[in-house]
mmCIF file of C-alpha atoms in Angstrom:
data_model
loop_
_atom_site.group_PDB
_atom_site.id
_atom_site.type_symbol
_atom_site.label_atom_id
_atom_site.label_comp_id
_atom_site.label_asym_id
_atom_site.label_seq_id
_atom_site.Cartn_x
_atom_site.Cartn_y
_atom_site.Cartn_z
ATOM 1 C CA MET A 1 30.269 -33.028 -0.975
ATOM 2 C CA SER A 2 27.619 -35.312 -2.462
ATOM 3 C CA LYS A 3 24.957 -33.651 -0.290
ATOM 4 C CA MET A 4 25.998 -30.222 -1.502
ATOM 5 C CA LEU A 5 25.960 -31.408 -5.098
ATOM 6 C CA GLY A 6 22.502 -32.861 -4.612
ATOM 7 C CA LEU A 7 21.296 -29.572 -3.155
ATOM 8 C CA PHE A 8 22.766 -27.659 -6.091
ATOM 9 C CA VAL A 9 21.131 -29.974 -8.611
ATOM 10 C CA GLY A 10 17.872 -29.703 -6.681
ATOM 11 C CA LEU A 11 17.969 -25.928 -6.882
ATOM 12 C CA LEU A 12 18.575 -26.124 -10.608
ATOM 13 C CA LEU A 13 15.511 -28.306 -10.972
ATOM 14 C CA LEU A 14 13.330 -25.734 -9.274
ATOM 15 C CA GLY A 15 13.635 -23.249 -12.122
ATOM 16 C CA LEU A 16 13.204 -20.294 -9.802
ATOM 17 C CA ALA A 17 13.785 -16.633 -10.553
ATOM 18 C CA ALA A 18 14.890 -14.471 -7.643
ATOM 19 C CA SER A 19 16.477 -11.040 -7.784
ATOM 20 C CA VAL A 20 16.362 -7.548 -6.363
ATOM 21 C CA LYS A 21 17.459 -5.668 -9.516
ATOM 22 C CA PHE A 22 14.788 -4.216 -11.760
ATOM 23 C CA ASP A 23 16.599 -4.764 -15.055
ATOM 24 C CA GLU A 24 17.120 -8.478 -14.417
ATOM 25 C CA LEU A 25 13.421 -9.215 -14.009
ATOM 26 C CA PHE A 26 11.457 -6.379 -15.601
ATOM 27 C CA GLN A 27 11.321 -4.064 -18.562
ATOM 28 C CA PRO A 28 9.437 -0.806 -19.169
ATOM 29 C CA GLY A 29 6.034 -1.286 -20.726
ATOM 30 C CA TRP A 30 5.147 2.277 -21.652
ATOM 31 C CA ALA A 31 6.224 5.897 -21.153
ATOM 32 C CA MET A 32 9.914 5.241 -20.705
ATOM 33 C CA ASP A 33 10.489 8.973 -20.247
ATOM 34 C CA HIS A 34 8.467 8.673 -17.021
ATOM 35 C CA PHE A 35 11.008 6.259 -15.458
ATOM 36 C CA ILE A 36 13.565 7.770 -13.073
ATOM 37 C CA HIS A 37 16.440 5.659 -11.721
ATOM 38 C CA GLU A 38 18.106 6.855 -8.513
ATOM 39 C CA GLY A 39 20.654 4.216 -7.530
ATOM 40 C CA GLU A 40 18.726 1.201 -6.261
ATOM 41 C CA LEU A 41 15.457 3.120 -6.397
ATOM 42 C CA LEU A 42 13.055 3.351 -9.313
ATOM 43 C CA LYS A 43 10.436 6.083 -9.565
ATOM 44 C CA LEU A 44 7.460 6.128 -11.914
ATOM 45 C CA LYS A 45 5.943 9.510 -12.733
ATOM 46 C CA LEU A 46 2.340 10.452 -13.415
ATOM 47 C CA ASP A 47 1.571 13.832 -14.937
ATOM 48 C CA ASN A 48 -1.271 15.187 -17.066
ATOM 49 C CA TYR A 49 0.409 13.725 -20.165
ATOM 50 C CA SER A 50 0.944 10.115 -19.097
ATOM 51 C CA GLY A 51 1.401 7.563 -16.400
ATOM 52 C CA ALA A 52 3.920 4.702 -16.683
ATOM 53 C CA GLY A 53 4.160 0.964 -16.266
ATOM 54 C CA PHE A 54 6.440 -2.058 -16.474
ATOM 55 C CA GLY A 55 6.175 -5.830 -16.754
ATOM 56 C CA SER A 56 8.256 -8.916 -16.109
ATOM 57 C CA LYS A 57 10.361 -10.374 -18.904
ATOM 58 C CA SER A 58 9.075 -13.875 -18.083
ATOM 59 C CA LYS A 59 5.865 -15.484 -16.926
ATOM 60 C CA TYR A 60 5.484 -17.605 -13.814
ATOM 61 C CA MET A 61 3.248 -20.236 -12.293
ATOM 62 C CA PHE A 62 3.187 -20.684 -8.512
ATOM 63 C CA GLY A 63 5.548 -19.143 -5.995
ATOM 64 C CA LYS A 64 5.813 -15.662 -4.543
ATOM 65 C CA VAL A 65 6.333 -12.190 -5.968
ATOM 66 C CA ALA A 66 7.094 -9.181 -3.791
ATOM 67 C CA ILE A 67 7.857 -5.529 -4.241
ATOM 68 C CA GLN A 68 8.638 -2.654 -1.899
ATOM 69 C CA LEU A 69 6.704 0.539 -2.539
ATOM 70 C CA LYS A 70 6.572 4.061 -1.220
ATOM 71 C CA LEU A 71 3.306 5.503 -2.475
ATOM 72 C CA VAL A 72 2.417 8.971 -3.754
ATOM 73 C CA GLU A 73 2.669 11.591 -1.009
ATOM 74 C CA GLY A 74 0.301 14.412 -0.203
ATOM 75 C CA ASP A 75 -2.883 14.924 -2.173
ATOM 76 C CA SER A 76 -2.894 11.814 -4.359
ATOM 77 C CA ALA A 77 -6.645 11.780 -5.050
ATOM 78 C CA GLY A 78 -7.513 10.279 -8.419
ATOM 79 C CA THR A 79 -4.252 8.376 -8.804
ATOM 80 C CA VAL A 80 -3.924 4.610 -8.747
ATOM 81 C CA THR A 81 -0.756 2.568 -8.308
ATOM 82 C CA ALA A 82 -1.170 -1.076 -9.287
ATOM 83 C CA PHE A 83 0.932 -4.150 -8.551
ATOM 84 C CA TYR A 84 -0.487 -7.303 -10.072
ATOM 85 C CA MET A 85 -0.036 -10.627 -11.804
ATOM 86 C CA SER A 86 -1.912 -11.481 -14.976
ATOM 87 C CA SER A 87 -2.008 -13.998 -17.795
ATOM 88 C CA ASP A 88 -2.997 -13.073 -21.353
ATOM 89 C CA GLY A 89 -6.195 -13.290 -23.343
ATOM 90 C CA PRO A 90 -9.941 -12.851 -22.748
ATOM 91 C CA THR A 91 -10.101 -15.743 -20.268
ATOM 92 C CA HIS A 92 -7.100 -14.534 -18.289
ATOM 93 C CA ASN A 93 -6.404 -14.978 -14.594
ATOM 94 C CA GLU A 94 -5.290 -12.005 -12.521
ATOM 95 C CA PHE A 95 -4.367 -11.046 -8.935
ATOM 96 C CA ASP A 96 -4.512 -7.294 -8.215
ATOM 97 C CA PHE A 97 -3.229 -4.844 -5.662
ATOM 98 C CA GLU A 98 -4.578 -1.362 -6.454
ATOM 99 C CA PHE A 99 -3.544 1.502 -4.180
ATOM 100 C CA LEU A 100 -6.154 4.231 -4.355
ATOM 101 C CA GLY A 101 -5.005 7.809 -3.886
ATOM 102 C CA ASN A 102 -6.621 10.089 -1.336
ATOM 103 C CA THR A 103 -7.037 13.667 -0.297
ATOM 104 C CA SER A 104 -4.435 14.800 2.227
ATOM 105 C CA GLY A 105 -5.099 13.458 5.704
ATOM 106 C CA GLU A 106 -7.402 10.650 4.616
ATOM 107 C CA PRO A 107 -6.286 7.014 5.015
ATOM 108 C CA TYR A 108 -4.702 5.306 2.017
ATOM 109 C CA SER A 109 -6.750 2.327 0.877
ATOM 110 C CA VAL A 110 -5.782 -0.761 -1.062
ATOM 111 C CA GLN A 111 -8.177 -2.713 -3.251
ATOM 112 C CA THR A 112 -7.558 -6.337 -4.141
ATOM 113 C CA ASN A 113 -9.264 -8.340 -6.851
ATOM 114 C CA VAL A 114 -9.082 -11.847 -8.274
ATOM 115 C CA TYR A 115 -9.946 -12.737 -11.868
ATOM 116 C CA VAL A 116 -10.559 -16.360 -12.826
ATOM 117 C CA ASN A 117 -11.061 -17.290 -16.488
ATOM 118 C CA GLY A 118 -11.654 -13.652 -17.394
ATOM 119 C CA VAL A 119 -14.185 -12.947 -14.644
ATOM 120 C CA GLY A 120 -13.347 -10.471 -11.856
ATOM 121 C CA ASN A 121 -15.816 -8.488 -9.714
ATOM 122 C CA ARG A 122 -14.235 -9.856 -6.539
ATOM 123 C CA GLU A 123 -13.130 -6.549 -5.027
ATOM 124 C CA GLN A 124 -12.182 -6.115 -1.415
ATOM 125 C CA ARG A 125 -10.959 -2.802 -0.017
ATOM 126 C CA LEU A 126 -9.241 -1.939 3.222
ATOM 127 C CA ASN A 127 -7.590 1.075 4.812
ATOM 128 C CA LEU A 128 -3.917 0.497 5.556
ATOM 129 C CA TRP A 129 -2.919 0.705 9.215
ATOM 130 C CA PHE A 130 0.134 2.845 8.470
ATOM 131 C CA ASP A 131 1.057 5.741 6.192
ATOM 132 C CA PRO A 132 2.429 4.046 3.039
ATOM 133 C CA THR A 133 3.845 7.331 1.742
ATOM 134 C CA LYS A 134 6.397 7.802 4.543
ATOM 135 C CA ASP A 135 8.438 4.626 4.150
ATOM 136 C CA PHE A 136 8.769 1.491 2.052
ATOM 137 C CA HIS A 137 6.468 -1.451 2.749
ATOM 138 C CA THR A 138 6.479 -4.904 1.196
ATOM 139 C CA TYR A 139 3.475 -6.079 -0.822
ATOM 140 C CA SER A 140 3.451 -9.689 -1.957
ATOM 141 C CA ILE A 141 1.360 -12.331 -3.681
ATOM 142 C CA PHE A 142 1.809 -16.012 -2.841
ATOM 143 C CA TRP A 143 0.243 -18.579 -5.149
ATOM 144 C CA ASN A 144 0.086 -22.355 -5.172
ATOM 145 C CA GLN A 145 -2.454 -25.008 -6.135
ATOM 146 C CA ARG A 146 -4.352 -24.551 -2.873
ATOM 147 C CA GLN A 147 -4.585 -20.809 -2.307
ATOM 148 C CA VAL A 148 -3.687 -17.271 -3.319
ATOM 149 C CA VAL A 149 -2.520 -15.059 -0.445
ATOM 150 C CA PHE A 150 -2.144 -11.277 -0.567
ATOM 151 C CA GLU A 151 0.241 -9.946 2.095
ATOM 152 C CA VAL A 152 1.329 -6.559 3.407
ATOM 153 C CA ASP A 153 4.607 -6.644 5.344
ATOM 154 C CA GLY A 154 4.059 -10.380 5.833
ATOM 155 C CA THR A 155 0.520 -9.959 7.194
ATOM 156 C CA PRO A 156 -2.141 -11.724 5.106
ATOM 157 C CA ILE A 157 -4.914 -9.360 4.057
ATOM 158 C CA ARG A 158 -6.766 -11.718 1.737
ATOM 159 C CA VAL A 159 -6.918 -15.415 0.886
ATOM 160 C CA HIS A 160 -8.556 -16.937 -2.174
ATOM 161 C CA THR A 161 -8.899 -20.668 -1.586
ATOM 162 C CA ASN A 162 -9.098 -23.478 -4.129
ATOM 163 C CA LEU A 163 -12.702 -24.686 -4.019
ATOM 164 C CA GLU A 164 -12.679 -26.799 -7.163
ATOM 165 C CA HIS A 165 -14.220 -29.642 -5.177
ATOM 166 C CA LYS A 166 -17.271 -27.340 -4.874
ATOM 167 C CA GLY A 167 -17.338 -26.794 -8.629
ATOM 168 C CA ILE A 168 -15.741 -23.329 -8.405
ATOM 169 C CA PRO A 169 -12.890 -22.598 -10.864
ATOM 170 C CA PHE A 170 -9.453 -21.819 -9.422
ATOM 171 C CA PRO A 171 -6.583 -20.098 -11.279
ATOM 172 C CA LYS A 172 -3.945 -22.791 -11.623
ATOM 173 C CA ASP A 173 -3.468 -23.423 -15.349
ATOM 174 C CA GLN A 174 -2.146 -20.139 -16.796
ATOM 175 C CA ALA A 175 1.313 -18.683 -16.317
ATOM 176 C CA MET A 176 1.272 -15.018 -15.323
ATOM 177 C CA GLY A 177 3.412 -11.970 -15.856
ATOM 178 C CA VAL A 178 4.155 -9.529 -13.032
ATOM 179 C CA TYR A 179 3.276 -5.881 -13.599
ATOM 180 C CA SER A 180 3.110 -2.471 -11.958
ATOM 181 C CA SER A 181 1.919 0.929 -13.108
ATOM 182 C CA ILE A 182 0.649 4.337 -12.058
ATOM 183 C CA TRP A 183 -2.173 6.103 -13.859
ATOM 184 C CA ASN A 184 -4.999 8.597 -13.521
ATOM 185 C CA ALA A 185 -8.292 6.959 -12.515
ATOM 186 C CA ASP A 186 -10.212 9.901 -11.099
ATOM 187 C CA ASP A 187 -13.421 8.604 -12.682
ATOM 188 C CA TRP A 188 -13.641 6.024 -9.870
ATOM 189 C CA ALA A 189 -10.580 5.818 -7.603
ATOM 190 C CA THR A 190 -11.276 8.380 -4.854
ATOM 191 C CA GLN A 191 -14.687 8.463 -3.171
ATOM 192 C CA GLY A 192 -16.218 6.765 -6.185
ATOM 193 C CA GLY A 193 -14.894 9.414 -8.554
ATOM 194 C CA ARG A 194 -16.320 12.395 -6.665
ATOM 195 C CA VAL A 195 -12.797 13.709 -5.906
ATOM 196 C CA LYS A 196 -10.778 14.417 -9.050
ATOM 197 C CA THR A 197 -7.030 14.575 -9.615
ATOM 198 C CA ASP A 198 -5.601 18.000 -8.765
ATOM 199 C CA TRP A 199 -3.019 18.433 -11.514
ATOM 200 C CA SER A 200 -1.552 21.471 -9.747
ATOM 201 C CA HIS A 201 0.117 18.890 -7.452
ATOM 202 C CA ALA A 202 1.625 16.957 -10.377
ATOM 203 C CA PRO A 203 3.907 15.263 -11.091
ATOM 204 C CA PHE A 204 3.049 12.357 -8.794
ATOM 205 C CA PHE A 205 5.703 9.757 -7.992
ATOM 206 C CA VAL A 206 5.620 6.174 -6.736
ATOM 207 C CA THR A 207 8.980 4.743 -5.640
ATOM 208 C CA TYR A 208 10.118 1.112 -5.846
ATOM 209 C CA LYS A 209 12.960 -1.009 -4.535
ATOM 210 C CA ASP A 210 13.774 -4.682 -3.871
ATOM 211 C CA PHE A 211 12.019 -6.525 -6.679
ATOM 212 C CA GLN A 212 11.729 -10.211 -5.822
ATOM 213 C CA ILE A 213 10.321 -13.169 -7.700
ATOM 214 C CA ASP A 214 10.683 -16.629 -6.151
ATOM 215 C CA ALA A 215 8.521 -18.612 -8.514
ATOM 216 C CA CYS A 216 8.458 -21.160 -11.316
ATOM 217 C CA GLU A 217 9.532 -19.506 -14.549
ATOM 218 C CA CYS A 218 7.640 -20.617 -17.645
ATOM 219 C CA PRO A 219 9.058 -20.154 -21.153
ATOM 220 C CA VAL A 220 6.935 -18.069 -23.505
ATOM 221 C CA PRO A 221 5.044 -19.313 -25.405
ATOM 222 C CA VAL A 222 4.173 -22.467 -23.527
ATOM 223 C CA THR A 223 0.997 -24.502 -23.167
ATOM 224 C CA SER A 224 -0.863 -24.607 -19.882
ATOM 225 C CA THR A 225 -0.276 -28.361 -19.686
ATOM 226 C CA ALA A 226 3.476 -27.920 -20.090
ATOM 227 C CA SER A 227 3.491 -25.179 -17.430
ATOM 228 C CA ALA A 228 1.546 -27.336 -15.015
ATOM 229 C CA ASN A 229 3.888 -30.283 -15.573
ATOM 230 C CA LYS A 230 6.939 -28.079 -15.111
ATOM 231 C CA CYS A 231 5.737 -26.226 -12.016
ATOM 232 C CA ASN A 232 4.056 -28.962 -9.983
ATOM 233 C CA SER A 233 6.054 -31.032 -7.541
ATOM 234 C CA SER A 234 6.715 -34.680 -8.382
ATOM 235 C CA GLU A 235 8.895 -37.521 -7.160
ATOM 236 C CA ASP A 236 11.798 -36.010 -9.099
ATOM 237 C CA LYS A 237 11.459 -32.423 -7.940
ATOM 238 C CA LYS A 238 10.041 -30.687 -4.903
ATOM 239 C CA TYR A 239 8.981 -27.062 -4.916
ATOM 240 C CA TRP A 240 8.883 -25.062 -1.711
ATOM 241 C CA TRP A 241 5.392 -23.686 -2.436
ATOM 242 C CA ASP A 242 3.963 -27.209 -2.474
ATOM 243 C CA GLU A 243 5.027 -27.904 1.109
ATOM 244 C CA PRO A 244 2.015 -29.151 3.135
ATOM 245 C CA THR A 245 2.481 -26.304 5.625
ATOM 246 C CA LEU A 246 1.682 -23.839 2.834
ATOM 247 C CA SER A 247 -1.601 -25.420 1.802
ATOM 248 C CA GLU A 248 -3.470 -23.081 4.161
ATOM 249 C CA LEU A 249 -2.775 -20.294 6.639
ATOM 250 C CA ASN A 250 -1.281 -21.274 9.966
ATOM 251 C CA LEU A 251 -3.025 -20.271 13.200
ATOM 252 C CA HIS A 252 -1.055 -17.043 13.616
ATOM 253 C CA GLN A 253 -1.745 -15.983 10.030
ATOM 254 C CA SER A 254 -5.440 -16.772 10.458
ATOM 255 C CA HIS A 255 -5.554 -14.504 13.499
ATOM 256 C CA GLN A 256 -3.749 -11.769 11.565
ATOM 257 C CA LEU A 257 -6.257 -12.013 8.727
ATOM 258 C CA MET A 258 -9.187 -11.857 11.138
ATOM 259 C CA TRP A 259 -7.662 -8.732 12.732
ATOM 260 C CA VAL A 260 -7.275 -7.066 9.329
ATOM 261 C CA ARG A 261 -10.831 -7.895 8.311
ATOM 262 C CA ALA A 262 -12.322 -6.788 11.631
ATOM 263 C CA ASN A 263 -10.429 -3.504 11.933
ATOM 264 C CA HIS A 264 -9.503 -2.300 8.459
ATOM 265 C CA MET A 265 -11.812 -3.715 5.784
ATOM 266 C CA VAL A 266 -14.188 -1.132 4.335
ATOM 267 C CA TYR A 267 -15.656 -3.073 1.402
ATOM 268 C CA ASP A 268 -16.197 -6.751 0.605
ATOM 269 C CA TYR A 269 -17.958 -7.906 -2.536
ATOM 270 C CA CYS A 270 -19.220 -10.926 -0.625
ATOM 271 C CA THR A 271 -21.502 -8.721 1.478
ATOM 272 C CA ASP A 272 -22.588 -6.341 -1.300
ATOM 273 C CA THR A 273 -26.168 -7.492 -1.791
ATOM 274 C CA ALA A 274 -26.920 -4.586 -4.146
ATOM 275 C CA ARG A 275 -24.367 -5.863 -6.665
ATOM 276 C CA PHE A 276 -24.858 -9.523 -5.851
ATOM 277 C CA PRO A 277 -28.441 -10.359 -4.731
ATOM 278 C CA VAL A 278 -27.299 -13.975 -4.809
ATOM 279 C CA THR A 279 -24.156 -14.468 -2.737
ATOM 280 C CA PRO A 280 -21.210 -15.478 -4.975
ATOM 281 C CA ALA A 281 -20.540 -19.189 -4.639
ATOM 282 C CA GLU A 282 -16.982 -18.848 -3.322
ATOM 283 C CA CYS A 283 -18.196 -16.480 -0.585
ATOM 284 C CA VAL A 284 -20.527 -19.155 0.730
ATOM 285 C CA HIS A 285 -17.729 -21.670 1.151
ATOM 286 C CA HIS A 286 -14.673 -19.550 1.964
ATOM 287 C CA ARG A 287 -13.564 -19.422 5.553
ATOM 288 C CA HIS A 288 -11.314 -16.485 4.628
ATOM 289 C CA ASN A 289 -12.167 -14.358 1.607
#
């Protein structure tokens, strides 16, 4: 009994938020008339009047957020569906999934980006190895003091490593909200903006289910110091994301990431010498970017 009580108290100390129901974790951000609830499913609609988006009710620091998506079917050129975490303000931190629509028959691509202290320009793009419009797939972001990992169905597609010892800033001092939206971005999203949204195919729908947040919830407003103290492990409390085994990818995950990069990556800012004549500092030191 005492062990069970200790476990219960330990779970209370973690301050985690975990759920699969939209209304418990999120609230509409804009265009509420473009939200469609069908049982456990949520659909967001994009038409030539508006897109739609939602955000988490709380902010979080460290842990894992995941969402299951079925992306826009058919000719989705010009549309973008985003799933991301972000803090507030001009020096915000941000982790992005952006799913870029395509013309029918072309592969669906996903672009990831990392902002640190308000600076982004760290885009990577890959073609998914499945059709994300035919079934639900899980997209997740894992974040601790050592790394940020983007995953698709449990397979890591990108790692952003803490290289503070090399003088490179790492996002670990700002609590983030969790967001998703669909909007028209035909000025850049498909073939660099050459293919525009065909509104004769509207409305466009993205479908969601199984919203999960297993992370350290931070009251709003709260200082970065208070968040760090609350969400870092100590002698009194242990968080699962601070386990030593999660400080870097294991061997299997490293092989998965190498497979993704070798077979599916189509753009990496680290190798774009036109944009970056001088290789970005983190690219020099990262084993996995």
